[in-house]
Every structure is written in C-alpha cells, then in structure tokens.
Tab-separated table of C-alpha atoms in Angstrom:
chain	number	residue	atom	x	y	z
P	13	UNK	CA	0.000	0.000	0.000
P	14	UNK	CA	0.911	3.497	-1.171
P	15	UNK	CA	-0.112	6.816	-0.239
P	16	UNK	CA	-0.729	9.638	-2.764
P	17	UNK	CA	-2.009	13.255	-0.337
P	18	UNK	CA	-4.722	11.513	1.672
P	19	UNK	CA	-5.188	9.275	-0.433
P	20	UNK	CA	-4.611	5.484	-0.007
P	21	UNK	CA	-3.376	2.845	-3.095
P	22	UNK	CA	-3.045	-0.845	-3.068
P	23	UNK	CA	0.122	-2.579	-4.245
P	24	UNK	CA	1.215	-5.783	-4.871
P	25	UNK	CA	1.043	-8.397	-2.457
P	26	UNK	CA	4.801	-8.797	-3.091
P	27	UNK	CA	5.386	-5.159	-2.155
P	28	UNK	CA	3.400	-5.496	1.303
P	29	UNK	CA	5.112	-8.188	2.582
P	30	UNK	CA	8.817	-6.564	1.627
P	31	UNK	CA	7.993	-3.370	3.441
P	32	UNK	CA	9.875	-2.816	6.775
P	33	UNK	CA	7.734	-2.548	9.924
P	34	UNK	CA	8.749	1.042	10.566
P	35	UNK	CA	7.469	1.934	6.872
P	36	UNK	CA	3.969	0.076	7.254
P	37	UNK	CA	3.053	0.660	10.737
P	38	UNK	CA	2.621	4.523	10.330
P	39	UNK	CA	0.445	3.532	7.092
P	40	UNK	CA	-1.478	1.142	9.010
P	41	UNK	CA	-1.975	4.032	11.935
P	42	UNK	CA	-3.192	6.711	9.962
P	43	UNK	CA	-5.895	4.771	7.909
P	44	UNK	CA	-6.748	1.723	9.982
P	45	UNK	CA	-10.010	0.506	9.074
P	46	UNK	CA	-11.694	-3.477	10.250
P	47	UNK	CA	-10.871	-4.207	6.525
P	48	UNK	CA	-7.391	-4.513	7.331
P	49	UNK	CA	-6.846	-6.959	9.253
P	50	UNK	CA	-8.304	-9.296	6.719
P	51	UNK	CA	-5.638	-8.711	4.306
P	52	UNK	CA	-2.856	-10.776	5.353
P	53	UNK	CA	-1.342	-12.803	8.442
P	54	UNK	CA	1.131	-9.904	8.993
P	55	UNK	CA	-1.107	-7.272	9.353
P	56	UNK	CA	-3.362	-9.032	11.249
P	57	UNK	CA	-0.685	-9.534	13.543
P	58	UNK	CA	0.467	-5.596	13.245
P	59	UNK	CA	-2.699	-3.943	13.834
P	60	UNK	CA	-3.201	-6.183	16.829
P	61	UNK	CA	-0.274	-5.923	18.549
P	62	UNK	CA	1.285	-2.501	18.033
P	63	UNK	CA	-1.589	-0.466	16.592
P	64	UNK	CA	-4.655	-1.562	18.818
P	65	UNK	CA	-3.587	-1.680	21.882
P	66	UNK	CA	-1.554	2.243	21.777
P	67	UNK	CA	-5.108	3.975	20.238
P	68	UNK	CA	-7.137	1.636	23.350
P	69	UNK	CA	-4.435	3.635	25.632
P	70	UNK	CA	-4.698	7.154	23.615
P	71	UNK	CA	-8.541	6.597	24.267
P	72	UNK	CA	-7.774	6.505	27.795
P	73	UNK	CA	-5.965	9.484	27.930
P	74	UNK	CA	-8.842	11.641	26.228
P	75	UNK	CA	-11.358	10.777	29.045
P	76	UNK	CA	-8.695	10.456	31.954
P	77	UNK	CA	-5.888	12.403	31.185
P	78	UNK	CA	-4.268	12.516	35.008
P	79	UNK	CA	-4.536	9.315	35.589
P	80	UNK	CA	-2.524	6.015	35.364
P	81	UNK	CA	-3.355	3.472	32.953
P	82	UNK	CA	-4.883	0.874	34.889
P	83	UNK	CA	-6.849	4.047	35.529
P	84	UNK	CA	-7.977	5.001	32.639
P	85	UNK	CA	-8.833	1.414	31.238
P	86	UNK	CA	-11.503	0.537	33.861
P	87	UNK	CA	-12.990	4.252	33.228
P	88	UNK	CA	-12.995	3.348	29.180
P	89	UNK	CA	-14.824	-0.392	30.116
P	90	UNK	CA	-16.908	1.357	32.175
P	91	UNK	CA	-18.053	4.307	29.747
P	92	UNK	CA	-18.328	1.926	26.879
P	93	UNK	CA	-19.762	-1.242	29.009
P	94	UNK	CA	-16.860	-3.360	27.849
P	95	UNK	CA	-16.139	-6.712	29.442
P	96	UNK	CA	-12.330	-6.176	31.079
P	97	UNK	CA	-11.162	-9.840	29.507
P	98	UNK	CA	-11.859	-8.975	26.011
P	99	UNK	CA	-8.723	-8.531	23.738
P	100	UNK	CA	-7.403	-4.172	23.584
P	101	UNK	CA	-8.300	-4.700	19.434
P	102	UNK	CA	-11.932	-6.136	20.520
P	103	UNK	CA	-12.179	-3.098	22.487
P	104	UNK	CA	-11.251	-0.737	20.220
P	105	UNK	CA	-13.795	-2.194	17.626
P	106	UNK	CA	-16.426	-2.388	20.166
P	107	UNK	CA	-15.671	1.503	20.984
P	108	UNK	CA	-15.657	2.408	17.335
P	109	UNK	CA	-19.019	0.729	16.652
P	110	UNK	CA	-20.656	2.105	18.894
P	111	UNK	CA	-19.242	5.769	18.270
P	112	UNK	CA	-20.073	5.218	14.576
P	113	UNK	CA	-23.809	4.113	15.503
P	114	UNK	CA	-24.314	7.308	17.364
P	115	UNK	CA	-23.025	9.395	14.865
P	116	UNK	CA	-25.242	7.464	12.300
P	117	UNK	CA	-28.222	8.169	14.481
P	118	UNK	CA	-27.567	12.313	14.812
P	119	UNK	CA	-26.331	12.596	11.699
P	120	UNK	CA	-28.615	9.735	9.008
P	121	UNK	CA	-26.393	10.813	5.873
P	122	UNK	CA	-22.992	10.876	7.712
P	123	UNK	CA	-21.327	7.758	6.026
P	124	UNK	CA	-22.035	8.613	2.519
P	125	UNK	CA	-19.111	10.090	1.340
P	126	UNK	CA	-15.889	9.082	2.279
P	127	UNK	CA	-16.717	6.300	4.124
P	128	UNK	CA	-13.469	5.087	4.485
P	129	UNK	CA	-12.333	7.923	5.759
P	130	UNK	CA	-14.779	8.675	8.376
P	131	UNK	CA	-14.971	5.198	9.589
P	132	UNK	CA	-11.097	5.085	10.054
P	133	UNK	CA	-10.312	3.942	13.576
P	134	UNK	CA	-7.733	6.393	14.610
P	135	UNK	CA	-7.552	8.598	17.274
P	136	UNK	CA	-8.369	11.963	15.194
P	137	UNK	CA	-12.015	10.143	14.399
P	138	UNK	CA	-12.073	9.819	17.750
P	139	UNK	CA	-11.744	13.245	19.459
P	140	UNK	CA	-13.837	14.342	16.365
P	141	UNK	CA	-16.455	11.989	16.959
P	142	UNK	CA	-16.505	12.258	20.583
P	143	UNK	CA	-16.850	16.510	20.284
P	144	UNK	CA	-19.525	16.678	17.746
P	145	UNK	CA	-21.522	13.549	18.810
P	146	UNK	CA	-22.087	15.345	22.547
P	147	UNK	CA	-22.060	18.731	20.651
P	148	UNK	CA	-25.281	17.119	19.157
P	149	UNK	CA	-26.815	15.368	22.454
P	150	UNK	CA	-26.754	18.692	24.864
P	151	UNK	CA	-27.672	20.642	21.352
P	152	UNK	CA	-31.457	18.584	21.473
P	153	UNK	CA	-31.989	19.094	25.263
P	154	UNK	CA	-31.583	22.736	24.629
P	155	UNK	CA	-34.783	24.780	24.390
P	156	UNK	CA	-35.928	24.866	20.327
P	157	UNK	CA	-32.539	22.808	19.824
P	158	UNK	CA	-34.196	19.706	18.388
P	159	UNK	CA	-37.054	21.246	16.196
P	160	UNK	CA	-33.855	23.594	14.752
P	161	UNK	CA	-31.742	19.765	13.717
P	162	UNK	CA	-34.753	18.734	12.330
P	163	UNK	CA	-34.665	21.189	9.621
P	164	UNK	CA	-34.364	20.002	6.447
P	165	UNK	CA	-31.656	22.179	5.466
P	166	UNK	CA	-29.771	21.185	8.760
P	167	UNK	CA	-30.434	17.580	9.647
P	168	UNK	CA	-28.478	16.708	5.850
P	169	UNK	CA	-25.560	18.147	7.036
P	170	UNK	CA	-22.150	16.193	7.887
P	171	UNK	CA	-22.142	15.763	11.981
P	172	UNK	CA	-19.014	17.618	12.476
P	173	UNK	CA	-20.480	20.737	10.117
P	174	UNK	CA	-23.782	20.757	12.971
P	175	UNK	CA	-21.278	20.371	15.821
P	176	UNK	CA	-19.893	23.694	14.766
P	177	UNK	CA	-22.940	25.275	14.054
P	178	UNK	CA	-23.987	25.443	17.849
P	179	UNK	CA	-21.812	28.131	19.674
P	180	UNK	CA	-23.857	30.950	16.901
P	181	UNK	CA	-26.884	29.003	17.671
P	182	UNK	CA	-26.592	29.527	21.515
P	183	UNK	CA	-25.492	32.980	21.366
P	184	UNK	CA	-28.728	33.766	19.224
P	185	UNK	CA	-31.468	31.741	20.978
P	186	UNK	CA	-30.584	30.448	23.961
P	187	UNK	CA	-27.948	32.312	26.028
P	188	UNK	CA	-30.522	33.927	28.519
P	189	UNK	CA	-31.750	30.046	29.952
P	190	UNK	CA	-31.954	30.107	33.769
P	191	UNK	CA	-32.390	26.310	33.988
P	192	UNK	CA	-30.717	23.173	31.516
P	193	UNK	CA	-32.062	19.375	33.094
P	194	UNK	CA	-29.431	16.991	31.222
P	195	UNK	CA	-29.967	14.082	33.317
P	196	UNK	CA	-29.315	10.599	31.124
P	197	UNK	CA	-28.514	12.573	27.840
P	198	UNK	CA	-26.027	9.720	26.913
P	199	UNK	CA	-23.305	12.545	27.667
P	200	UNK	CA	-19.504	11.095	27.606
P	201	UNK	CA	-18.612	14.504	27.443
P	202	UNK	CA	-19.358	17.573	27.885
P	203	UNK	CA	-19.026	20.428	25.308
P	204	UNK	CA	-17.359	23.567	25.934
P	205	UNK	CA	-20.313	25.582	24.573
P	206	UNK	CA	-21.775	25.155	27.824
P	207	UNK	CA	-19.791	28.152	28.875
P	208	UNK	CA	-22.115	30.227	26.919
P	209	UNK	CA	-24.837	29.494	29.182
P	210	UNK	CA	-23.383	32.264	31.872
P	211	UNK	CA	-27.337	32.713	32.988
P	212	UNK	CA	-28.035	29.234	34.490
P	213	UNK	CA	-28.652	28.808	37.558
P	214	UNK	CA	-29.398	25.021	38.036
P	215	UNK	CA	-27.350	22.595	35.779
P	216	UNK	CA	-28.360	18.780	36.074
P	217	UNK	CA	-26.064	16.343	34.711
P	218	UNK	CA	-26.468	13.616	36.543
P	219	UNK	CA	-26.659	9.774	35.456
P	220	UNK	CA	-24.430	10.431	32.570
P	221	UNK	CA	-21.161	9.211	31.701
P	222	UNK	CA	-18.763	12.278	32.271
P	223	UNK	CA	-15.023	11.477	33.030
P	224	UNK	CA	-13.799	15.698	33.023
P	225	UNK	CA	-15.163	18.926	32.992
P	226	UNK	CA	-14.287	21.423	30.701
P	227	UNK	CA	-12.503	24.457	32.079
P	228	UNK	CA	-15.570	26.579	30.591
P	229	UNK	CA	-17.768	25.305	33.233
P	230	UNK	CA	-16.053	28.083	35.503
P	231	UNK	CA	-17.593	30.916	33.233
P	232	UNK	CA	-21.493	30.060	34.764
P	233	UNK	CA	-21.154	32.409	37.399
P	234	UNK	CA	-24.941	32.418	38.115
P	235	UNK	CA	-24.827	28.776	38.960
P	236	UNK	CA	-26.597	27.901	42.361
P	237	UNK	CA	-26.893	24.379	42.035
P	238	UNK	CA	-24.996	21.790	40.336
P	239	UNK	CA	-25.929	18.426	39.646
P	240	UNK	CA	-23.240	15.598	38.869
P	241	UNK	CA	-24.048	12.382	40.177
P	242	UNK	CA	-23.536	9.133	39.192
P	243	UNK	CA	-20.967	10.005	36.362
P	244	UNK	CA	-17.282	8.619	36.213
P	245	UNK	CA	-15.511	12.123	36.908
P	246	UNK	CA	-12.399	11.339	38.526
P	247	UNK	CA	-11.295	14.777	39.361
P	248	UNK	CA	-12.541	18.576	39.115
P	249	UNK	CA	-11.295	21.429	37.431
P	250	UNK	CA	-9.526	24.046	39.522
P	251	UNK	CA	-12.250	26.301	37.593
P	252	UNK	CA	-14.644	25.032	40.093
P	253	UNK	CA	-13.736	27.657	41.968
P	254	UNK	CA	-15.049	30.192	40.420
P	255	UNK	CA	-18.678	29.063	40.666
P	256	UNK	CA	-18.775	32.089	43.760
P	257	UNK	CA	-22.616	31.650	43.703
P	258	UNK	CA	-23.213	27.632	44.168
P	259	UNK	CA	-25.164	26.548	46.980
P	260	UNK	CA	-25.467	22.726	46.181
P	261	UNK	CA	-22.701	20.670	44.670
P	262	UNK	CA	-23.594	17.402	44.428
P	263	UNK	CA	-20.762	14.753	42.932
P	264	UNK	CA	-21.883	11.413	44.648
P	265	UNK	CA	-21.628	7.831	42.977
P	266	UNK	CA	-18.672	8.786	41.099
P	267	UNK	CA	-14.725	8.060	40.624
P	268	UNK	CA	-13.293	11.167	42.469
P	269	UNK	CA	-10.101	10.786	43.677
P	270	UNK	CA	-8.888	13.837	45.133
P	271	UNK	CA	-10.291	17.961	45.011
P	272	UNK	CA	-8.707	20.598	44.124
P	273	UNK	CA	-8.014	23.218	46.845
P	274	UNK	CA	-10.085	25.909	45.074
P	275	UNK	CA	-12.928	24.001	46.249
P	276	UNK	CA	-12.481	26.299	49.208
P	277	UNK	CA	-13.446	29.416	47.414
P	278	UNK	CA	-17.250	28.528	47.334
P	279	UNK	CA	-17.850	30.696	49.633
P	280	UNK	CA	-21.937	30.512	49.207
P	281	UNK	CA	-21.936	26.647	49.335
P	282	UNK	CA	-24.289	24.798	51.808
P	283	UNK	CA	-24.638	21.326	50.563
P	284	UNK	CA	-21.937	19.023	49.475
P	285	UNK	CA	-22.222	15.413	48.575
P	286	UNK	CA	-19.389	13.810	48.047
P	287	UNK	CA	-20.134	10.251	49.121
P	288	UNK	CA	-19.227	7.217	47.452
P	289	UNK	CA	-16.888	8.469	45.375
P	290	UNK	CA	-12.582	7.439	46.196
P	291	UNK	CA	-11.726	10.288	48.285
P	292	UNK	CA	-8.402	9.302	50.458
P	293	UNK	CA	-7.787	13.016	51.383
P	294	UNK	CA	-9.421	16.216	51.976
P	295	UNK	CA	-7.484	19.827	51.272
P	296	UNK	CA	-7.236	21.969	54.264
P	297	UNK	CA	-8.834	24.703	52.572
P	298	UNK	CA	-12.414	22.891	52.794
P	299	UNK	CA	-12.474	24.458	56.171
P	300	UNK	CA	-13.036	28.030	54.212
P	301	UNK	CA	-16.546	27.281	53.377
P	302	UNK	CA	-17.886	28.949	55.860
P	303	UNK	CA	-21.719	28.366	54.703
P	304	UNK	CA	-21.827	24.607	55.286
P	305	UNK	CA	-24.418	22.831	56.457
P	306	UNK	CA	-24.185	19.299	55.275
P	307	UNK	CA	-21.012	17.141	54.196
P	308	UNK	CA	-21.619	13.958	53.300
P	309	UNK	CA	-18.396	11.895	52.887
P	310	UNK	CA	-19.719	8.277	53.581
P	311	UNK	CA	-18.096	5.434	51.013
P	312	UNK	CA	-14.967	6.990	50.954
P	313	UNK	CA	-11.173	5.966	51.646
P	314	UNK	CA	-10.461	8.695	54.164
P	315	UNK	CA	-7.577	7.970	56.764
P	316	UNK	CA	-7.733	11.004	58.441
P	317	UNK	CA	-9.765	14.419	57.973
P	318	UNK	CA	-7.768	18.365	58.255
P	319	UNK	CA	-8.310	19.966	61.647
P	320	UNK	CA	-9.255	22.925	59.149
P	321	UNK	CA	-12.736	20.521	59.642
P	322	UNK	CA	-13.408	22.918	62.587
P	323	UNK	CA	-13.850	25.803	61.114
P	324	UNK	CA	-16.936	24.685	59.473
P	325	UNK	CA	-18.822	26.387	61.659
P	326	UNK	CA	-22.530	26.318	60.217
P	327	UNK	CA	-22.096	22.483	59.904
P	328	UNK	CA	-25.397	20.400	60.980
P	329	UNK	CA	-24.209	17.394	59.477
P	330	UNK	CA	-21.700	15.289	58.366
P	331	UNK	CA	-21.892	11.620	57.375
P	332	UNK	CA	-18.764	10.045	57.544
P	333	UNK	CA	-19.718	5.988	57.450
P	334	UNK	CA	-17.469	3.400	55.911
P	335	UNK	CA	-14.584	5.255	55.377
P	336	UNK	CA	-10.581	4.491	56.525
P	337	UNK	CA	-10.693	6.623	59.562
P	338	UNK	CA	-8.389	5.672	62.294
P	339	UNK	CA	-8.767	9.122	64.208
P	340	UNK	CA	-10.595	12.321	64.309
P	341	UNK	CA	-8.770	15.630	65.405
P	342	UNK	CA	-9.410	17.221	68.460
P	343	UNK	CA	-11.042	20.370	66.267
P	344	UNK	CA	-14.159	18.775	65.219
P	345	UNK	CA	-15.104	19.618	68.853
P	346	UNK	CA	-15.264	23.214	67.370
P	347	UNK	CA	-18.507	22.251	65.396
P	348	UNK	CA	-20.984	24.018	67.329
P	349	UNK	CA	-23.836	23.650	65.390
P	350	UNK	CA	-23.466	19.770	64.332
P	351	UNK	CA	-26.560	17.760	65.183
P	352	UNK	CA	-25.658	14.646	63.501
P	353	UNK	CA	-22.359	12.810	62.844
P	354	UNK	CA	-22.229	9.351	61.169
P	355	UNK	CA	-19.315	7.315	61.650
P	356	UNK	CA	-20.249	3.658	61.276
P	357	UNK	CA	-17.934	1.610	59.604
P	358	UNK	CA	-14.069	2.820	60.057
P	359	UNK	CA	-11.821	1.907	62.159
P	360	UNK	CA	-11.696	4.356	65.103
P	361	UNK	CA	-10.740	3.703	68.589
P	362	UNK	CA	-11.551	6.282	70.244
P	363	UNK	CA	-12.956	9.139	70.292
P	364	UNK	CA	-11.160	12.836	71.146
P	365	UNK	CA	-12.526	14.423	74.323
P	366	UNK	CA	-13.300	17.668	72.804
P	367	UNK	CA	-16.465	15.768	71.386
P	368	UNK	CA	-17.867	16.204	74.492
C-alpha cells in the first residue's frame, strides 16, 4: 500500500510483505479501518499488537488524562460497558461501533461520502467523533434545539459541520436560559459551549457518563446548584472555583479521587455530597466554606480528615460511614452547630474528648 495526499493505493502483495515494519506501521496508523486486518497474516498480527492496543491507551488518555493506565482502562470499560477480559483490538472495535452508531443516528447521511475515511479507527475520528456527537446530544436538550436539527436544510448536514454550528446558535437563541435538566442525555462529554450558558442557575447532569469537565464550566457564574451524580468524573477542574454563587454541589456515585483546593473558594456553598466516590484526602482549605451545612463523605477511603474541619462552623451534618478513619482531630469539637455525625464503619478507637 501506497499513499498519494490523503489518499490510499493498493500494491502488490509482493510489495506489502517486503515493506519494513517502521514503513507500514505509520500507514497502518493513519488509515486503519476493520478491513485490514483481513488482508494478510502480517497485518493481522500488526494492527493487533502494536496499533490496537496504543489507540485503546490514547482513548484513555482523552477521558482520563491525570490518571494512570490501569486508571484510565476501567474508566474506558466502564463508559463503553466493555467486558475487562476482552482482547485491547476487541475493544477498540467495540468503541468504534458504537461511536459510529451514534453518529449514524444524529447525523442519518454521515457515512455517505468518504466512508473510508470517516470510519477510520484512529484517534483523530475519535476526538472528532466524541466533540460533535455530545455537541449534538446537549444541542437537542436545549430549548428549540431539536425542532432547529430537524430542519431540512440542517439535519443533511455532515455531523461535524452541525457540531460547529452550535456556539452561533446559543449565542442567538438560547444564552438567557436560567435552567438546563441533562440528566441521562447519553453525555460522555461535555461540550465547551456550555460556557455560553453564563445565565443558568441550576445545571443537572447527573446519570451520565462524564469522566472531566471542561474548564468553561467556571464561566457560569450564576450557577446555584450543580448536579453531577452518578458520572465517572475522577477529578474537578480548579475552575470550580469560580462558581462564587453555588449553593449545592452534588458529585456522589462517582470516581473522584482527590479535590482541588479551590474548592475552598465557594464561599456561598451549603450542601456538598461527596459520598461514594474514592476520596483518600481532603485539602485543608475545605475548612473556608464557611456556609456549610451538610457534608456527606460516607463510602470513601479517608484515613484522616484536616483539623481545618473545625472551622466549618454552620455544619449540621456530616456523614462520615465506611470510610478508613483511624482518628478524628481534636477540632471537630469546634462544630458548634453539628446535630448529627455518622461514623459507622471505620476503624476508630476512640474518640477525642473535645467531642464532648
């Protein structure tokens, strides 16, 4: 196989089998398709062992990008409902297919041209795919967003030409909306556009499949409540932070492994539910939201909590069962106004005197 610009040329089967491995492999990379590994014992063997398993990886990386790879594997499984003994190239396929069915559902004409192309299993189609397809899924649970796709002069269009369409399309109908309900939307990710939305005030996003945040989510500085549960978020922007007007965060039944310290600039917050998520530390500057009432930490892996937990001094309650805790400091005595505290299930042995 030759290349000529983009495009792709078959040779002789004499010719494939006398090219070098570091002359076919970035061929095979760059237009991969199921086809391929059909043609020949060699390139079976290729795309399964040195192309496959990299893009499974690469996938990894786009929904988990601090993490480790054992990480950002069971995040992929999870997102994609993939059984953890199948092969990285069964994976991959199984990733691809159901990418391509979703884009085949938004978008009814998008395989008609250049087929090969599109349906090229690389990471580029991925990212692509991945945008535009979730460009298209918050785009219909917008107000007048899926009577506008169903246009005739819009639902013919290529699914990455809509996906671009929607940042005008916000600024010019929808910009103003106090409340956006995105609960099971099929999200894997969420668009940037939703940055344009700087007039919500209640964003629910729970029961999706999230993995990140987009930095943008910082710019909905009317945002009182926010809705995240039951995603697979493993960490939070540090543009969290700038949410100065949240009153409920709510992040339970997720993969969270650690907050960022600008968590403690929510200064309005009152309720925050962190439970069953894979907390094994808290940042001292939690102690800064001053506006607490309820902390629910329960299904954790805390070993130990900040004495900056004192300072939380509107705190009613705060449900720490089944966590790691060996201890508690002497400052949660300072919680004046706590009426219940959970602490089944951890491994404390006693309990400090300031408790009283």
């Amino acid at each position: 196989m030759t290349t000529t610009g983009n495009k792709m040329h078959p040779i002789s089967s004499a010719s494939i089998e006398s090219l070098p491995n570091e002359l076919l492999l970035p061929i095979l990379e760059a237009r991969v398709v199921p086809s391929l590994f059909g043609v020949c014992k060699r390139w079976h063997h290729l795309l399964a062992s040195e192309v496959m398993p990299p893009l499974y990886k690469q996938i990894g990386k786009v929904h988990v990008p601090q993490g480790n790879v054992k990480e950002q594997a069971l995040i992929v499984d999870r997102i994609y409902k993939l059984e953890e003994k199948l092969s990285e190239t069964a994976k991959v396929n199984a990733i691809f297919r159901r990418i391509f069915t979703l884009a085949k559902s938004l978008s009814a004409l998008e395989f008609k041209e250049k087929t090969e192309e599109k349906r090229g299993l690389t990471l580029a189609n991925y990212s692509s795919y991945l945008l535009n397809i979730n460009r298209l899924l918050l785009w219909k649970m917008l107000p007048g967003g899926e009577e506008y796709l169903s246009r005739e002069k819009i639902k013919h269009l290529p699914l990455e030409k809509k996906g671009e369409l929607l940042r005008d399309w916000i600024e010019k109908n929808c910009k103003n909306i106090k409340v956006l309900n995105l609960t099971k939307a099929g999200l894997t990710y969420l668009p940037p556009e939703i940055g344009q939305l700087s007039q919500l005030q209640e964003l629910y996003l729970n029961q999706n499949q999230l993995t990140t945040l987009p930095t943008e989510i910082g710019q909905l500085s009317q945002l009182a409540r926010l809705n995240l549960n039951q995603n697979q978020l493993t960490a939070l922007p540090i543009e969290i932070g700038q949410l100065s007007q949240l009153q409920s965060l709510d992040l339970k039944e997720s993969q969270i492994t650690a907050l960022p310290t600008e968590i403690g600039q929510l200064s309005e917050l009152t309720h925050l539910y962190l439970n069953q998520n894979q907390l094994t530390a808290l940042p001292a500057k939690i102690g800064q939201l001053s506006k607490l009432q309820w902390l629910y930490l329960n299904q954790n892996q805390l070993t130990s909590l900040p004495a900056q937990i004192g300072q939380l001094s509107q705190l009613q309650t705060l449900d720490l069962n089944q966590n790691q805790l060996t201890a508690l400091p002497a400052a949660i005595g300072q919680l004046s106004e706590l009426t219940r505290l959970y602490l089944n299930q951890n491994q404390l042995t006693a309990l400090p005197a300031e408790i009283g």
